[in-house]
Amino acid sequence: MVTPGPQGASILWPWLLAAVVVLVLAAGATAWWLARRRRARAEKARPDDVTWVANSSYLAQVPAFAAWVRRYRTLQVAGLVGLLVALVGVGAVAARPVETDLVVDRLGTRDIVLCLDVSGSMTAYDGEILKVYSELVDNFEGERIALSIFNSTSRTVFPLTDDYTLVQEELAAGVAAFDKDPSTLDFSSERDEKDILEFLTYTAGTLANESAASLIGDGLANCALQFDEEATDRSRSIILATDNYVAGEPIYTLEEAAALVASRDITLHGIYGGSDLYAGTPEETGYREVVEAGGGLYFLAGDPQAVEGMVEDVVAQQAVELDASPEVVVTDLPTIWFLVATAGAALLVVVAWRLRE
């Protein structure tokens, strides 16, 4: 079995590099043979074929002439080296040096529904809770996320999705909508018109039943229905934020909704969204007991351990990962050999320029 990850560097078309090397060697051998043949012909040349220059034997002892000959031969060797380096570099680039990675995408199989109470008693805390939700999403990878908000009725802000850009945009819009406590806004003031419109737009559809408010059990039951109906191996979690203050006659009590959640194999986590001063009240205590009875985690909204604890619990759930088909990713790595070819060509150009002088 091949282990996913980097598989090392290699040459995709090694035969092409070998062909270039063979051609270079053949060209070198041919040049050497031709030069040797020319020397042999020169040695056998008839006197009539040779032009003699009188009084020229002393030139070999002239320092300037000897230096020029040495420089000329050095440039010839440098030119040959430059040509060979350029050819090898070009051949290597043409042969495609690559790095191979074996990538196996794993699809996260955890579904999380964020369930938020937006009734009047919660609006002062909803912005901070949405920030907690945003921190949670930052720690997830591959999970599907949904957000449902409720008062007397529920609205699905976005269904289960792994589009985290969309998720964060909607959470940020919610933070902006609850940035100012709606109870402090003047609905007759033009100055507050933008903030009021932002709040009403975000919470639209959550108060269709005007005879009641804060129907927490119904809101939680609706969140339980956000998951896929068919049998699945995906683990399921609801993160509910409420102060558990009910105003009206719900179809489901909190306990009944929690039983529905448990019957669908969903883990319920709770964030208490009211003031810490209300910790220990019957509403807060009852909420805590319902969550902990189902094996979920329970935090106060201001608890710094909320994000860390819930992330750890969601990650620790017994959720499988579905193996996608392995994908071989081939990345070209021509840079080094391109630089080698460029250096060889640059050396050849410099040598040619110097020889012309």
Coordinates of C-alpha atoms in Angstrom, one line a residue, residues 33-275:
W33 CA 38.0 13.2 -34.5
L34 CA 37.8 16.1 -37.0
A35 CA 40.4 18.1 -35.1
R36 CA 42.7 15.1 -35.0
R37 CA 42.2 14.5 -38.7
R38 CA 43.1 18.1 -39.5
R39 CA 46.3 17.8 -37.5
A40 CA 47.2 14.6 -39.3
R41 CA 46.6 16.3 -42.6
A42 CA 48.7 19.3 -41.6
E43 CA 51.6 17.0 -40.6
K44 CA 51.4 15.2 -44.0
A45 CA 51.0 18.4 -46.0
R46 CA 53.5 19.0 -48.8
P47 CA 55.9 21.9 -48.5
D48 CA 54.0 23.7 -51.3
D49 CA 50.9 23.7 -49.1
V50 CA 52.6 25.5 -46.3
T51 CA 53.1 29.3 -46.1
W52 CA 56.3 30.1 -44.3
V53 CA 56.8 33.4 -42.5
A54 CA 60.3 34.6 -42.1
N55 CA 61.7 35.7 -38.7
S56 CA 58.5 34.6 -36.8
S57 CA 60.0 32.0 -34.5
Y58 CA 60.5 34.6 -31.8
L59 CA 56.8 35.2 -31.4
A60 CA 56.3 32.2 -29.1
Q61 CA 58.7 33.9 -26.6
V62 CA 56.9 37.3 -26.7
P63 CA 55.0 37.6 -23.3
A64 CA 52.0 39.5 -24.8
F65 CA 51.6 37.0 -27.6
A66 CA 51.9 34.0 -25.2
A67 CA 49.3 35.6 -22.9
W68 CA 47.0 36.1 -25.9
V69 CA 47.3 32.4 -26.9
R70 CA 46.6 31.3 -23.3
R71 CA 43.6 33.5 -23.1
Y72 CA 42.3 32.3 -26.5
R73 CA 42.6 28.7 -25.5
T74 CA 41.0 29.4 -22.1
L75 CA 38.1 31.0 -23.8
Q76 CA 37.8 28.1 -26.2
V77 CA 37.6 25.7 -23.2
A78 CA 35.1 28.0 -21.4
G79 CA 33.0 28.2 -24.5
L80 CA 32.9 24.4 -24.8
V81 CA 32.0 24.1 -21.1
G82 CA 29.2 26.7 -21.5
L83 CA 27.9 24.9 -24.5
L84 CA 27.8 21.5 -22.7
V85 CA 26.2 23.1 -19.6
A86 CA 23.5 24.8 -21.7
L87 CA 22.8 21.6 -23.6
V88 CA 22.5 19.5 -20.4
G89 CA 20.3 22.1 -18.8
V90 CA 18.0 22.3 -21.7
G91 CA 17.8 18.6 -22.0
A92 CA 17.0 18.3 -18.3
V93 CA 14.2 20.9 -18.6
A94 CA 12.8 19.1 -21.6
A95 CA 12.9 15.8 -19.7
R96 CA 10.6 17.4 -17.1
P97 CA 12.0 17.0 -13.6
V98 CA 8.9 16.7 -11.3
E99 CA 7.9 16.1 -7.7
T100 CA 5.1 13.6 -7.2
D101 CA 2.5 13.7 -4.4
L102 CA -0.1 11.1 -3.6
V103 CA -3.2 13.0 -2.3
V104 CA -6.1 11.2 -0.7
D105 CA -8.9 13.6 0.1
R106 CA -10.9 12.6 3.2
L107 CA -14.4 13.9 3.5
G108 CA -15.2 15.0 7.0
T109 CA -18.4 13.2 8.1
R110 CA -19.5 15.4 11.0
D111 CA -22.7 17.5 10.8
I112 CA -23.1 20.4 13.2
V113 CA -26.2 22.6 13.5
L114 CA -25.8 25.9 15.2
C115 CA -29.1 26.6 17.0
L116 CA -29.7 30.2 18.2
D117 CA -32.5 31.7 20.3
V118 CA -33.1 35.3 19.0
S119 CA -36.0 36.2 21.3
G120 CA -36.0 39.5 23.1
S121 CA -34.3 38.3 26.2
M122 CA -31.4 36.9 24.1
T123 CA -30.7 39.7 21.7
A124 CA -28.2 41.4 24.0
Y125 CA -26.1 38.2 24.0
D126 CA -26.6 36.9 20.4
G127 CA -23.8 38.9 18.9
E128 CA -21.2 37.4 21.3
I129 CA -22.7 33.9 20.8
L130 CA -22.4 34.2 17.1
K131 CA -18.7 35.2 17.6
V132 CA -18.3 31.9 19.6
Y133 CA -19.9 30.1 16.7
S134 CA -17.5 31.8 14.3
E135 CA -14.5 30.6 16.5
L136 CA -15.9 27.1 16.4
V137 CA -16.1 27.1 12.6
D138 CA -12.5 28.3 12.4
N139 CA -11.4 25.1 14.1
F140 CA -13.4 22.8 11.8
E141 CA -12.2 21.2 8.6
G142 CA -14.5 19.2 6.4
E143 CA -17.5 19.3 8.7
R144 CA -20.9 20.5 7.4
I145 CA -22.4 23.4 9.3
A146 CA -25.9 24.8 9.4
L147 CA -27.4 27.7 11.3
S148 CA -31.1 27.9 12.5
I149 CA -32.4 30.9 14.5
F150 CA -35.7 30.9 16.3
N151 CA -38.1 32.9 18.4
S152 CA -41.8 31.8 18.1
T153 CA -40.9 30.3 14.8
S154 CA -37.7 29.2 13.1
R155 CA -35.6 30.4 10.1
T156 CA -32.8 28.4 8.5
V157 CA -30.1 31.0 7.8
F158 CA -28.1 28.4 5.8
P159 CA -28.6 24.6 5.6
L160 CA -25.8 22.1 6.1
T161 CA -22.8 23.1 4.0
D162 CA -19.1 22.9 3.9
D163 CA -18.8 26.3 2.2
Y164 CA -17.0 28.0 5.1
T165 CA -16.8 31.3 3.3
L166 CA -20.6 31.4 3.1
V167 CA -20.8 30.3 6.8
Q168 CA -18.4 33.0 8.0
E169 CA -20.2 35.7 5.9
E170 CA -23.6 34.8 7.4
L171 CA -22.2 34.6 11.0
A172 CA -20.5 38.0 10.4
A173 CA -23.9 39.4 9.2
G174 CA -25.5 38.1 12.3
V175 CA -22.8 39.7 14.5
A176 CA -23.4 43.0 12.7
A177 CA -27.2 42.7 13.2
F178 CA -26.9 42.1 16.9
D179 CA -24.0 44.5 17.4
K180 CA -26.4 47.0 19.0
D181 CA -29.0 45.8 21.5
P182 CA -32.3 46.1 19.6
S183 CA -34.0 47.1 22.9
T184 CA -32.0 50.3 22.9
L185 CA -32.9 51.3 19.3
D186 CA -35.5 53.9 18.6
F187 CA -37.8 52.6 15.9
S188 CA -39.0 56.1 15.1
S189 CA -35.6 57.5 14.7
E190 CA -34.0 57.8 11.2
R191 CA -30.6 57.7 12.9
D192 CA -31.2 54.1 13.9
E193 CA -33.0 53.1 10.7
K194 CA -30.0 51.2 9.2
D195 CA -29.4 49.2 12.4
I196 CA -33.1 48.4 12.7
L197 CA -33.3 47.2 9.1
E198 CA -30.3 45.1 9.5
F199 CA -31.7 43.4 12.6
L200 CA -35.2 42.9 11.1
T201 CA -33.7 41.4 7.9
Y202 CA -31.6 38.9 9.8
T203 CA -34.4 37.8 12.2
A204 CA -37.1 37.8 9.5
G205 CA -39.4 34.7 9.8
T206 CA -38.7 34.1 13.5
L207 CA -41.8 35.8 14.8
A208 CA -44.6 34.5 12.5
N209 CA -46.6 33.5 15.6
E210 CA -47.1 36.8 17.3
S211 CA -49.0 35.3 20.2
A212 CA -45.9 33.7 21.6
A213 CA -42.2 34.1 21.9
S214 CA -39.0 32.2 22.8
L215 CA -40.5 28.8 22.1
I216 CA -37.2 27.0 22.9
G217 CA -38.4 23.4 22.5
D218 CA -39.9 24.1 19.1
G219 CA -36.7 25.8 18.0
L220 CA -34.6 22.9 19.1
A221 CA -37.0 20.4 17.4
N222 CA -36.6 22.3 14.2
C223 CA -32.8 22.2 14.5
A224 CA -33.1 18.4 14.9
L225 CA -34.8 18.3 11.5
Q226 CA -32.0 20.0 9.7
F227 CA -30.1 16.7 9.4
D228 CA -30.4 14.2 6.6
E229 CA -33.4 11.9 7.0
E230 CA -31.8 8.8 5.5
A231 CA -29.5 6.5 7.5
T232 CA -26.0 7.8 7.5
D233 CA -22.6 7.2 9.2
R234 CA -22.2 11.0 9.8
S235 CA -22.0 12.0 13.4
R236 CA -24.5 14.7 14.4
S237 CA -24.3 17.6 16.9
I238 CA -26.5 20.5 17.8
I239 CA -25.0 23.5 19.6
L240 CA -27.9 25.3 21.2
A241 CA -27.7 28.8 22.7
T242 CA -30.6 30.0 24.7
D243 CA -31.5 31.4 28.1
N244 CA -34.4 28.9 28.5
Y245 CA -37.0 31.6 29.2
V246 CA -40.2 30.5 27.5
A247 CA -43.1 32.9 26.8
G248 CA -46.0 31.1 25.3
E249 CA -47.3 27.5 24.7
P250 CA -44.8 25.5 22.7
I251 CA -45.6 22.3 20.8
Y252 CA -42.4 20.7 22.3
T253 CA -41.0 21.4 25.8
L254 CA -37.3 21.5 26.1
E255 CA -37.3 18.0 27.5
E256 CA -39.4 16.6 24.7
A257 CA -37.3 18.3 22.1
A258 CA -34.1 16.9 23.7
A259 CA -35.7 13.4 23.6
L260 CA -36.4 14.0 19.9
V261 CA -32.7 15.0 19.4
A262 CA -31.5 11.9 21.2
S263 CA -33.9 9.6 19.2
R264 CA -32.2 10.9 16.0
D265 CA -28.7 10.0 17.4
I266 CA -27.8 13.7 17.8
T267 CA -25.5 15.0 20.6
L268 CA -26.9 18.2 22.1
H269 CA -24.4 20.8 23.5
G270 CA -25.6 23.9 25.3
I271 CA -24.5 27.5 25.7
Y272 CA -26.4 29.5 28.3
G273 CA -26.9 32.9 26.7
G274 CA -28.2 34.8 29.7
S275 CA -26.4 36.9 32.3

